[in-house]
Each structure stands twice: as C-alpha cells, then as structure tokens.
Tab-separated table of C-alpha atoms and ligand atoms in Angstrom:
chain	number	residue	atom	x	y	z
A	1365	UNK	CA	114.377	87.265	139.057
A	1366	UNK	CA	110.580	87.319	138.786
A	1367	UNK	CA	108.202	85.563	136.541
A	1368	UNK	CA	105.380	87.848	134.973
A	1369	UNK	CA	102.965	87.626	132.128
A	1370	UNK	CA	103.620	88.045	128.364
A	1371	UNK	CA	102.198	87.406	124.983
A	1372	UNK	CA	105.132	85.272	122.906
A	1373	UNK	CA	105.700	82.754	120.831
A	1374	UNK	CA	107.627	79.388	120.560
A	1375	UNK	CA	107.757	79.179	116.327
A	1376	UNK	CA	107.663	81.653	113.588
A	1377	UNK	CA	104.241	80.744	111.747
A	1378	UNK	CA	101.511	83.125	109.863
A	1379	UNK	CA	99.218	85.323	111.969
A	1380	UNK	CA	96.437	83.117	110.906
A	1381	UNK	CA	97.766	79.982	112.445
A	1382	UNK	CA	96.207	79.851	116.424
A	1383	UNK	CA	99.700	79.468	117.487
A	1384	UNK	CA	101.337	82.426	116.194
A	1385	UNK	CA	100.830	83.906	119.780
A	1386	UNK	CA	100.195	82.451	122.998
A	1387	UNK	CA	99.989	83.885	126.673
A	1388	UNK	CA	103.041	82.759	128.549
A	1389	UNK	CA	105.069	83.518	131.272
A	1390	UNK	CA	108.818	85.354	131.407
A	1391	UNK	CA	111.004	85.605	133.533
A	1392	UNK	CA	112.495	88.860	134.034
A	1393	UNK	CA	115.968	89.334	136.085
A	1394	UNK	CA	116.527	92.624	138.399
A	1395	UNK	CA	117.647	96.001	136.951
A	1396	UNK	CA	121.440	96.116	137.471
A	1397	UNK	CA	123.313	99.615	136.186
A	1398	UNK	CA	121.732	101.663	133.806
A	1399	UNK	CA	118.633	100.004	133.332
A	1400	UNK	CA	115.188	100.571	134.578
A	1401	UNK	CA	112.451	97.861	135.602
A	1402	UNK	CA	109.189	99.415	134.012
A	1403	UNK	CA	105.774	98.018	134.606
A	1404	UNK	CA	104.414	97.898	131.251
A	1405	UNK	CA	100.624	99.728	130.456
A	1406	UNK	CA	100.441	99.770	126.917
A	1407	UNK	CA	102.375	98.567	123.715
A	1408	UNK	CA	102.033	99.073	119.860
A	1409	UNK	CA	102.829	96.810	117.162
A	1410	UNK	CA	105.113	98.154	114.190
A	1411	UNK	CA	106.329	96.545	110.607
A	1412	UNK	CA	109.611	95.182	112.486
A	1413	UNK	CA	107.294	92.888	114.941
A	1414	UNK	CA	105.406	91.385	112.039
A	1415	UNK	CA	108.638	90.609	110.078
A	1416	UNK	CA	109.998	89.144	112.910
A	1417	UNK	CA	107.503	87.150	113.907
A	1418	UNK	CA	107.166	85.674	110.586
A	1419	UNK	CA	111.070	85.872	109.866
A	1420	UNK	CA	112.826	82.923	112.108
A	1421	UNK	CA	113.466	79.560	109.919
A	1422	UNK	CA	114.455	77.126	113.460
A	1423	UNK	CA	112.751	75.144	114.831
A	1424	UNK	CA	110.492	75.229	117.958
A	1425	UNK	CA	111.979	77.157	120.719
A	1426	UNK	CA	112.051	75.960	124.770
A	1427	UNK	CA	111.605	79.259	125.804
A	1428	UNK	CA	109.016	81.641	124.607
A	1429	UNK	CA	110.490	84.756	122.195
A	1430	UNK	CA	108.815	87.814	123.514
A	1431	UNK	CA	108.934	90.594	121.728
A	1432	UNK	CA	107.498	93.811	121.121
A	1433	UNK	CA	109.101	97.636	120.485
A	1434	UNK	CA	106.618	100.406	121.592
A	1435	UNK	CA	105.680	100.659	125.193
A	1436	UNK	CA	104.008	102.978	127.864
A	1437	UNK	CA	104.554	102.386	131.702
A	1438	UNK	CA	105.938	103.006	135.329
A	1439	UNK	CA	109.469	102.462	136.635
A	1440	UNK	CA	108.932	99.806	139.220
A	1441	UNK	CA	112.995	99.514	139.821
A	1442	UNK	CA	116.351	100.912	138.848
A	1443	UNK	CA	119.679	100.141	138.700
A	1444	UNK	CA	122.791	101.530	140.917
A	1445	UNK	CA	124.060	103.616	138.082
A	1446	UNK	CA	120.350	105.261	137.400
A	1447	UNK	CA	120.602	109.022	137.477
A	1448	UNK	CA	117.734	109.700	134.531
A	1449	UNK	CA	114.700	108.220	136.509
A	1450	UNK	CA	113.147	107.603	139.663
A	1451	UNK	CA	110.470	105.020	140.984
A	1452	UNK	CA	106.856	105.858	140.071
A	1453	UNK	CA	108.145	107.684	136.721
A	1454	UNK	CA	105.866	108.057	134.090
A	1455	UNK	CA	108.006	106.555	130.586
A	1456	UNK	CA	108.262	105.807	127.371
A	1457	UNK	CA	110.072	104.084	125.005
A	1458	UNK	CA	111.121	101.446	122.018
A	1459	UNK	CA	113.450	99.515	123.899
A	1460	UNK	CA	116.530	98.027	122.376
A	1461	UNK	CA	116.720	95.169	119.259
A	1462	UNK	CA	119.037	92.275	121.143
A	1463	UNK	CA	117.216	92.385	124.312
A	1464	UNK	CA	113.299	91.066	125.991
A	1465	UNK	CA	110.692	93.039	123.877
A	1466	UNK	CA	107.434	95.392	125.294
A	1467	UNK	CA	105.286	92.492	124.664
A	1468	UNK	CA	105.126	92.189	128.763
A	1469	UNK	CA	104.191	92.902	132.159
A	1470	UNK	CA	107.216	94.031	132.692
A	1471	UNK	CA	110.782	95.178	130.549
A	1472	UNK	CA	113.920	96.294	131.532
A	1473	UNK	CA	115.601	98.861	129.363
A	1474	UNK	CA	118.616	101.128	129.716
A	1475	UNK	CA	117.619	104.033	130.542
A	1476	UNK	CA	119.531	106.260	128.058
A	1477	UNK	CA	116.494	105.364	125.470
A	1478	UNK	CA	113.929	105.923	127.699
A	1479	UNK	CA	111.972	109.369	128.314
A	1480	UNK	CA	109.257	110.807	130.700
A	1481	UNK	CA	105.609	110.002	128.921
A	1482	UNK	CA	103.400	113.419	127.954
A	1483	UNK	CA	101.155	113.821	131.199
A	1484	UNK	CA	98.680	114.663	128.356
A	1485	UNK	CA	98.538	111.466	126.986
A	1486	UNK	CA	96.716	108.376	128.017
A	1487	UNK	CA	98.238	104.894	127.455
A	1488	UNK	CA	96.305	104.056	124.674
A	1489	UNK	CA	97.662	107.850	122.623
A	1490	UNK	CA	101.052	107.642	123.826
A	1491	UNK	CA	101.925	103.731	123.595
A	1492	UNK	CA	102.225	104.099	119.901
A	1493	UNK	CA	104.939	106.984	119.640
A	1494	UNK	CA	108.025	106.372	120.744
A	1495	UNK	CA	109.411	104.213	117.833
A	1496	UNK	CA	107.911	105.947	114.983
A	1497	UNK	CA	108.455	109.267	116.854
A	1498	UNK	CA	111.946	108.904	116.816
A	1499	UNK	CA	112.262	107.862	113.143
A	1500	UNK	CA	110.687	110.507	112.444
A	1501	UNK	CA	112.743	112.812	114.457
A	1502	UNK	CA	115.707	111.074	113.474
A	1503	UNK	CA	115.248	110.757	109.697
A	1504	UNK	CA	114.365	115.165	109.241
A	1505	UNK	CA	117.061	115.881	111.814
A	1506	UNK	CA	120.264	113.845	111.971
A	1507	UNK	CA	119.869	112.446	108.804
A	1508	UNK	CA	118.038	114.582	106.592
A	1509	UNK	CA	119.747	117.751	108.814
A	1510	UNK	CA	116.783	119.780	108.448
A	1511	UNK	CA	117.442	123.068	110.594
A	1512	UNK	CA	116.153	126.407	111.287
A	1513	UNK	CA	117.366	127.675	108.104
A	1514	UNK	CA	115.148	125.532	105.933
A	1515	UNK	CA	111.732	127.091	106.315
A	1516	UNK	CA	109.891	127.584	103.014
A	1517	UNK	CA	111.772	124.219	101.741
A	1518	UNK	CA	109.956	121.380	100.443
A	1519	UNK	CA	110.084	118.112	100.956
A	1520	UNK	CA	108.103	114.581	99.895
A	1521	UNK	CA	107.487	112.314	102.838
A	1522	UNK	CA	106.542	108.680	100.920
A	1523	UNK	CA	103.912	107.011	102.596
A	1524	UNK	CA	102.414	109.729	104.741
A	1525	UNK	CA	99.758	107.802	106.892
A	1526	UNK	CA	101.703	104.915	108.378
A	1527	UNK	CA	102.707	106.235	111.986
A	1528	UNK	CA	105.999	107.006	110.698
A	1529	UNK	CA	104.518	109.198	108.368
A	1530	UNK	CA	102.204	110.933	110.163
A	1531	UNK	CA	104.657	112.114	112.758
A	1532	UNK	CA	107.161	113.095	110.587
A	1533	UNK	CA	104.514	115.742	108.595
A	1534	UNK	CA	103.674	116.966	111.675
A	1535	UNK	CA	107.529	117.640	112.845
A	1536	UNK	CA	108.644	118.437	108.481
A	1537	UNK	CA	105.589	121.544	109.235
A	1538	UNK	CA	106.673	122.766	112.884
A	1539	UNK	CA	110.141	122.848	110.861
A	1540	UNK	CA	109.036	125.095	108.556
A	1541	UNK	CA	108.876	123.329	105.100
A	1542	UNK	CA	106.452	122.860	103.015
A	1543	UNK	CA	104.923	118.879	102.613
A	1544	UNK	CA	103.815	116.782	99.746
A	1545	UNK	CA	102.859	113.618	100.970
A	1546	UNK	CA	101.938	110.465	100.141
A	1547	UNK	CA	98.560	108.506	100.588
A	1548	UNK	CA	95.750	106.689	98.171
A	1549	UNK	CA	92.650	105.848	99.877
A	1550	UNK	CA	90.207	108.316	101.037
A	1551	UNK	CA	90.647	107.461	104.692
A	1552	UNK	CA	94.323	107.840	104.480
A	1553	UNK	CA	94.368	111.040	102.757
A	1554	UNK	CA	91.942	112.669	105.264
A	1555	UNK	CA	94.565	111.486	108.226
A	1556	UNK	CA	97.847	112.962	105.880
A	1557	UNK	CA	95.565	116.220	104.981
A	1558	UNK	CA	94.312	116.857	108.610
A	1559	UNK	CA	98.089	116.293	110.205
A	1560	UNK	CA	98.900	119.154	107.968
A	1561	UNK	CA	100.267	118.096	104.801
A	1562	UNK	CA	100.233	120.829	101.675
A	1563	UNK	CA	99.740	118.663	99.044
A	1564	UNK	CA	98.381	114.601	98.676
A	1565	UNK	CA	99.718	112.745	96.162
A	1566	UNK	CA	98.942	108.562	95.011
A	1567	UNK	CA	101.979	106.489	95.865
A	1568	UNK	CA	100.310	103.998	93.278
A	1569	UNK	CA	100.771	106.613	90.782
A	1570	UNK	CA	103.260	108.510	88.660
A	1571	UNK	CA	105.138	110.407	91.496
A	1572	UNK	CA	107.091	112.472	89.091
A	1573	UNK	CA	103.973	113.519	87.415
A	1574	UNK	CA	101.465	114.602	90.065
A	1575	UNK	CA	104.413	116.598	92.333
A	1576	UNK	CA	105.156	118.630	89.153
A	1577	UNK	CA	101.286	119.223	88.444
A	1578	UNK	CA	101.361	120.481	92.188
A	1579	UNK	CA	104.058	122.695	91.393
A	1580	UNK	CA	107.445	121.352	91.974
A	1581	UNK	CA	110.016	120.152	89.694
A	1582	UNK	CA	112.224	118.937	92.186
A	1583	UNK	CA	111.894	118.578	95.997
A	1584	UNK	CA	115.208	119.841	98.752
A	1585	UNK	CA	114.386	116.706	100.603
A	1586	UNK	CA	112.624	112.746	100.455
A	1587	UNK	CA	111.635	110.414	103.162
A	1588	UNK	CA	110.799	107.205	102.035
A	1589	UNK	CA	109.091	105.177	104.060
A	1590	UNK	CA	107.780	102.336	101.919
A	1591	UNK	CA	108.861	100.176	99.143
A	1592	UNK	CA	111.985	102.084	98.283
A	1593	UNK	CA	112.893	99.479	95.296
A	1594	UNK	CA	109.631	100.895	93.209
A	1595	UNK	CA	109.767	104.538	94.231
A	1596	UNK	CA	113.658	104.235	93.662
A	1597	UNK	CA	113.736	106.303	89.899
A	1598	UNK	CA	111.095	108.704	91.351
A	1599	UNK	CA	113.075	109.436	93.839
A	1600	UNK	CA	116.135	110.369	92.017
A	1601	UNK	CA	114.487	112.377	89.517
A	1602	UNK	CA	112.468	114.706	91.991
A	1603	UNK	CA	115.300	114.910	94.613
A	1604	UNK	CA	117.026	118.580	93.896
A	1605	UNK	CA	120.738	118.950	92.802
A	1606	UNK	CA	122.615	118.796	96.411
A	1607	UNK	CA	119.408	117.820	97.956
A	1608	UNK	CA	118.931	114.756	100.576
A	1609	UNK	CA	117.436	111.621	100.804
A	1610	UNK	CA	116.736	109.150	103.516
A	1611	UNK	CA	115.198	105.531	103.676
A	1612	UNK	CA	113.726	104.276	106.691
A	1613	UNK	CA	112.982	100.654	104.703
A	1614	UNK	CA	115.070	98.517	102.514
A	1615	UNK	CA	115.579	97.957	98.846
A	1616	UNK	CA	115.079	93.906	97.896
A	1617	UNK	CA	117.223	94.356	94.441
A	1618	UNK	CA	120.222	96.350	94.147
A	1619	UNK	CA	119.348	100.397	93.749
A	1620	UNK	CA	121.556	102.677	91.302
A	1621	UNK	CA	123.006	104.839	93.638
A	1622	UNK	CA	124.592	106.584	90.262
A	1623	UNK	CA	121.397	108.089	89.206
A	1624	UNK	CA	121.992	110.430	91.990
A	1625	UNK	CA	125.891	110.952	91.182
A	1626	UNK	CA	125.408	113.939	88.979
A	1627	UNK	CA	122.891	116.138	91.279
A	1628	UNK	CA	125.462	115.726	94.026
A	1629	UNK	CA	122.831	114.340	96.159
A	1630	UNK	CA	123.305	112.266	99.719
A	1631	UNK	CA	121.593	109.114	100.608
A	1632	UNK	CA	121.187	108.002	103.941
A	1633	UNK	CA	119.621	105.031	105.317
A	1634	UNK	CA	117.586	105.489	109.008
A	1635	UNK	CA	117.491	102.617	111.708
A	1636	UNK	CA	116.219	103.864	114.805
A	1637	UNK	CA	117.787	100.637	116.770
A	1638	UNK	CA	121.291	101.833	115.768
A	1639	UNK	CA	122.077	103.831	118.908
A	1640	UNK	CA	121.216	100.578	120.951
A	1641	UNK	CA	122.498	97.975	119.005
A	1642	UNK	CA	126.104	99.666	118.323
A	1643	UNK	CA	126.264	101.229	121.976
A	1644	UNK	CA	126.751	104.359	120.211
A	1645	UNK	CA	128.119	107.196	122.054
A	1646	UNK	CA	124.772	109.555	121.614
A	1647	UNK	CA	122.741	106.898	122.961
A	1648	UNK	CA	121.230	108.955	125.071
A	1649	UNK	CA	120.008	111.268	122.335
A	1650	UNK	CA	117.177	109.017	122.369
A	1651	UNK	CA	116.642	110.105	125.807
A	1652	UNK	CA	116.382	113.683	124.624
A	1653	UNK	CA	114.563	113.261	121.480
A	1654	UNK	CA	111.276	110.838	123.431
A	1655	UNK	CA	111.875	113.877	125.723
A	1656	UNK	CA	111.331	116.769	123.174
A	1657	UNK	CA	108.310	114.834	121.425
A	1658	UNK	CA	106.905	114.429	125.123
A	1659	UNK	CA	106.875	117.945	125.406
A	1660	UNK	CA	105.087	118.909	121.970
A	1661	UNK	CA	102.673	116.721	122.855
A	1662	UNK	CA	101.761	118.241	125.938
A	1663	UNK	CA	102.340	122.093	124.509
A	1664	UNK	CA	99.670	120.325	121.903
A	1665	UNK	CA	102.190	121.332	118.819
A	1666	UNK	CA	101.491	117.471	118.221
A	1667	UNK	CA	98.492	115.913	118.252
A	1668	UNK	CA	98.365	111.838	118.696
A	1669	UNK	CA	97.966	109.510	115.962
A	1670	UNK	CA	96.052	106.331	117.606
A	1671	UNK	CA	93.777	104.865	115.162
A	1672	UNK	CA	92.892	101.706	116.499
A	1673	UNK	CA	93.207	99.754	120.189
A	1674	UNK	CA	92.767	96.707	121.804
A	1675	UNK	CA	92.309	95.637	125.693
A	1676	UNK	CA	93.618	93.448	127.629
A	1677	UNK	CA	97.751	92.890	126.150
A	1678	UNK	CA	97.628	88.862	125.631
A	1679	UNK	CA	97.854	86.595	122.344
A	1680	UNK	CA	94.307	86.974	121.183
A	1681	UNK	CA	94.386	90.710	120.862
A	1682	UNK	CA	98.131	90.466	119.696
A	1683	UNK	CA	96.755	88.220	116.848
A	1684	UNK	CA	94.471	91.233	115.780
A	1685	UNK	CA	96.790	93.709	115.881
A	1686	UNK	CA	99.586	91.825	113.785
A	1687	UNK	CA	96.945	90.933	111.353
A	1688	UNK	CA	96.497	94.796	111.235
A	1689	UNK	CA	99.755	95.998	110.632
A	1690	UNK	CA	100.182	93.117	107.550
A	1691	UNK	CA	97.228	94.408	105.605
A	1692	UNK	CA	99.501	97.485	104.678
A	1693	UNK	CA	96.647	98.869	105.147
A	1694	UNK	CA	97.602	100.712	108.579
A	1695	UNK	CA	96.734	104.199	109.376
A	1696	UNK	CA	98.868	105.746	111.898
A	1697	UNK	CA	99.162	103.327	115.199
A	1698	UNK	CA	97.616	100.185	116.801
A	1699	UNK	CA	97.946	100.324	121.019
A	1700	UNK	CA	97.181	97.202	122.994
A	1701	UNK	CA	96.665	98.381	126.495
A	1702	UNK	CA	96.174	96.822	130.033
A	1703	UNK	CA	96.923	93.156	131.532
A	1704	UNK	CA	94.212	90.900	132.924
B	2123	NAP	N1	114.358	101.954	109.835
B	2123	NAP	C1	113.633	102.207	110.910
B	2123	NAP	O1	114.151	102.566	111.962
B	2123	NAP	C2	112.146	102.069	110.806
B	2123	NAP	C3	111.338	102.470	111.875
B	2123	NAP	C4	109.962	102.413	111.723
B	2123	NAP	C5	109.424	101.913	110.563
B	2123	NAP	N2	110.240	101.482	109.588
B	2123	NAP	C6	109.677	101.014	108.316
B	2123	NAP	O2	109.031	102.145	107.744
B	2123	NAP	C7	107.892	101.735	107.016
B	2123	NAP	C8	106.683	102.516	107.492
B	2123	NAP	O3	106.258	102.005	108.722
B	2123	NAP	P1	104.968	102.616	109.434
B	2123	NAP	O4	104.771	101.864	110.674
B	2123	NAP	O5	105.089	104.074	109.487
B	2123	NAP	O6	103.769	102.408	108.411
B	2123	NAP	P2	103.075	101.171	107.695
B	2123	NAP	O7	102.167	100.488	108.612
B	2123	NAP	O8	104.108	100.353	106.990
B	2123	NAP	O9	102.262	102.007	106.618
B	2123	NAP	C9	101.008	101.645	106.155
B	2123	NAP	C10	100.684	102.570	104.998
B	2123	NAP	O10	101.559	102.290	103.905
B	2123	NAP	C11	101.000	102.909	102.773
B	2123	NAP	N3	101.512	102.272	101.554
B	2123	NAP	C12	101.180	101.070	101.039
B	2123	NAP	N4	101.859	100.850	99.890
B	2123	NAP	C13	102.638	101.940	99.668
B	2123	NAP	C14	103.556	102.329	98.654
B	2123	NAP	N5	103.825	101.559	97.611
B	2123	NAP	N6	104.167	103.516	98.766
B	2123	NAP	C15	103.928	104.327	99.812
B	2123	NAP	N7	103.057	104.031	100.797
B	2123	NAP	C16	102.431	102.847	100.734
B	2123	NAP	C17	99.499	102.726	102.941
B	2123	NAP	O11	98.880	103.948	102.602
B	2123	NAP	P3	97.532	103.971	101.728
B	2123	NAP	O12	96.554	103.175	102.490
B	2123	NAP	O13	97.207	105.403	101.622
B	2123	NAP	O14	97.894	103.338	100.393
B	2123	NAP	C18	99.317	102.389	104.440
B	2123	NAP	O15	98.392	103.223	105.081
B	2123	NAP	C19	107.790	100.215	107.199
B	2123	NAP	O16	108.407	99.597	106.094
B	2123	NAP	C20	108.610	99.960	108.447
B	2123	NAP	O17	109.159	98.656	108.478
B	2123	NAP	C21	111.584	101.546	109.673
C-alpha cells in the first residue's frame, strides 16, 4: 500500500463551489492478479465524471472519492496472473465503474481493459480516447453490427462533435458508409466537416426535414449521442424498415418503443462500463478494441481529437475542465496532463 497524489472530493457540490475539488492524497494497495499498477500521465474528463460529481445526495465523506475514466500512463507493477503487459509499458485506458478512478498518480486496473498507447501520440492527444474510442467502436460494431458489407450505407451520428462523436465519424467513414452528422455552431461544424462527415445537419432543428433536403428519406443506421428523449420521434421516423438504432445516453421520460414496431427496427442501448461492471466474458475485447484504435492512430487512419488541455492534474485545473464539459458546449476532448 502506498499513498500518492490525487484530485478528489469529500461532497457532491456544483463546480462553482471552491470545494468541488481538492488535492488530496490516496492510498493505493499493490497489484494482485490481473491487474496492473500504472503511473498515471494524463486524464480526460467525460459527461459521466460531471454527473457523478454532482450526483451523490450523502453526506460528507471521511475518505476522499477519486474519480476519473480516461487515462494515459506507464505500468509501474503487475500482478502474478499478468500475461498482457510488462513494466515500462506504454497504456491506455477507461478503467472500470466500481473501482479508484484516473483522477491520480497512480490506478490499478485489470488489465483485460487496458491497451498499449499509439507511440504517435503524446499524453495530451491520446489521454482523451480511450472511453469515447470505445463507444464509438462499440456502438457501430457490436451494437449497431456494422460490417464489411455495409459500404455505401448511411447512417446519422446525433451529436457529431462531442468526442464520442467525432470518433465514431471517423470509424462510420473507414467503414465505408456514408455520414450525416450532427452539429450547430460554426466551430462545431468545422470539427464534424473536417473529421469527414458528408453532410452537417442542426440538432436544434427539424432533423426529419434537413436529412431529407440532403437526400435521404430514411437512414440504415442512428447513433444518438445526446438528449435521446427530444430526438426520440426523429429518430423513429428516419431510421429505415429493419434498420438499427443505438443510444449511448438515456431517455428521462418513458420512449415509445412501438413507433419502431412496424419498420421491424432494433434498439440497443451502449454502456461502455458493461464489460467491467458485469465481468463479462469478452472483457478483454476492450483489450483488443484500445488495441485496434492504437493502431489507426499510428497508421494515421485517425487523427486525434484534443481540443483543449490543462497542466499540472490537481483540483484547480480539474475545476476548469468540469466546468468545460457542463457548458455542453464541448468539442471533442479536454486532457489534463502531468503532476507537480
Ligand atoms: N453509454 C456510454 O457508454 C457513454 C460513453 C460516453 C459518453 N456517453 C454519453 O454520450 C453523450 C456524448 O458525450 P461526449 O463526451 O461525446 O460529448 P458531449 O461533451 O456531451 O457533447 C458536447 C456536444 O453536444 C452537442 N449538443 C448539445 N445539445 C445537443 C442536442 N440537443 N443534440 C445533439 N447534440 C447536442 C453540442 O454540439 P453543438 O455545440 O454543435 O451544439 C456539443 O458540442 C453524453 O451524454 C455522455 O454522457 C455515454
């Protein structure tokens, strides 16, 4: 057990309050089995860190909750039943729901979720990937089931310049299909234009509308990735008969699920902690897929998606990036990298 540095927090209060993050210390046990003991470089913040941040009702902890899902480093340690990794590895990873987040010096994670960081990449490019590049991944290929034989297909990513977004246009186009995406603000339409998408269209405007004036009257597929409760009839009426859906975020009122009973069409919801949290079998698919994104990046079929960073990792800079992330206003990632 060793005590290192971390950026936590001991009550649930709004980013604006100077004690919504604080530098502490953690204590962090020895790797034991499959996990690794990675020295932590860099870290994003994501949606889930805000909510959960803000989300707790009890009252003031003891001990500081760290936590944090996006992180860049080197394996320091591993456990006896490591076979993946090796000290002085190069990783990266989201880490696991139930356990210590990224948020500091140092993590253990199993190392099933983990892969080898692009030697392209510096800390502050690859920190931000590994949870949205997997939900990405994830969403067009195990739920989705987008394949070889789609090319020419189209679908309609919603909400194209959040990171989520941004890989998955980049991964829907080396796939083949053909992308309408989502974005409304000059700078966030430049971003979902230059990552390759066919067609823009204004989430805060008739969907149904502006992707038939672009030329299709329905889509083969739909990621949603934002405020699936008002894109909810859009969706149904542009998805194709026997097309596919898939939500990475959750209604807040019930949705009709009937609307899509007559076009035959599946729904599938995409949580990128799933693996971890229900000890699935294909666990270590995660493993593979970090691995495979890894590798695009350094064959430069993907390019990084980094729009803002902050140095050193403590609770002032965390304060800045949170407040980021809850102005929805968020174009692709926000890194926080080094320790002091
Ligand atoms: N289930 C999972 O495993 C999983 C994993 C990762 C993320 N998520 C969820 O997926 C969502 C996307 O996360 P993210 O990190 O990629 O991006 P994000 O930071 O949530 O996205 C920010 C972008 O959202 C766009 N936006 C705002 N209102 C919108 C609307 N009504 N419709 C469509 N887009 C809208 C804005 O684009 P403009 O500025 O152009 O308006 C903004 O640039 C979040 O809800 C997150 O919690 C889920």
């Amino acid at each position: 057990m060793s005590k290192v540095k971390a950026v936590g927090f001991y009550e649930h209060l709004p980013i604006k309050n100077t004690h919504s993050f604080e530098d502490v210390m953690t204590e962090v046990k020895s790797p034991e089995e499959h996990d690794l003991l990675v020295k932590v470089d860099g870290i994003s913040v994501n949606p889930v860190d805000t909510f959960v941040r803000r989300g707790g009702r009890h009252n003031k902890l003891v001990h500081p909750k760290v936590i944090g899902w996006d992180a860049v480093g080197t394996v320091t340690q591993v456990g006896s039943s490591v076979s993946l990794f090796k000290v002085g590895d190069r990783v990266w990873y989201a880490g696991d729901f139930t356990r210590q987040g990224s948020d500091a010096q140092e993590q253990l994670v199993d190392e099933r979720i983990v892969g080898y960081a692009p030697t392209s990449l510096k800390d502050r490019d690859a920190a931000g990937i590994p949870l949205v590049g997997l939900t990405a991944y994830e969403s067009l290929f195990e739920k989705l089931h987008i394949n070889e034989k789609d090319v020419g297909k189209s679908i309609l990513i919603i909400n194209g310049s959040g990171g989520v977004g941004l890989i998955a246009i980049q991964l829907a186009k080396l796939a083949g299909l053909r992308v309408i995406a989502t974005a409304s603000r000059p700078e966030s339409i430049k971003w979902v234009e230059k990552l390759g998408a066919d067609f823009v269209v204004n989430h805060h405007a008739n969907l149904v509308k502006q992707v038939r004036k672009v030329g299709f009257k329905y889509v083969d597929y739909i990621l949603n990735l934002s405020n699936l409760d008002a894109h909810w009839n859009e969706i149904s009426e542009l998805i194709k008969p026997d097309g596919c859906v898939a939500a990475s975020t959750e209604n807040r009122r019930l949705i009709d699920l009937q609307k899509l009973t007559k076009k035959r069409v599946t729904f599938s919801w995409e949580w990128m902690y799933s693996k971890s949290y229900y000890q699935l079998e294909d666990m270590i698919s995660q493993h593979h897929i970090l691995n495979r994104l890894s590798n695009l990046f350094d064959e430069g079929k993907l390019v990084p998606i980094t729009t803002k960073s902050y140095t050193p990792i403590d609770a002032s800079n965390m304060q800045k990036a949170h407040s980021d992330v809850e102005s929805g206003k968020m174009i692709g990632k926000v890194i926080l990298t080094g320790w002091e």
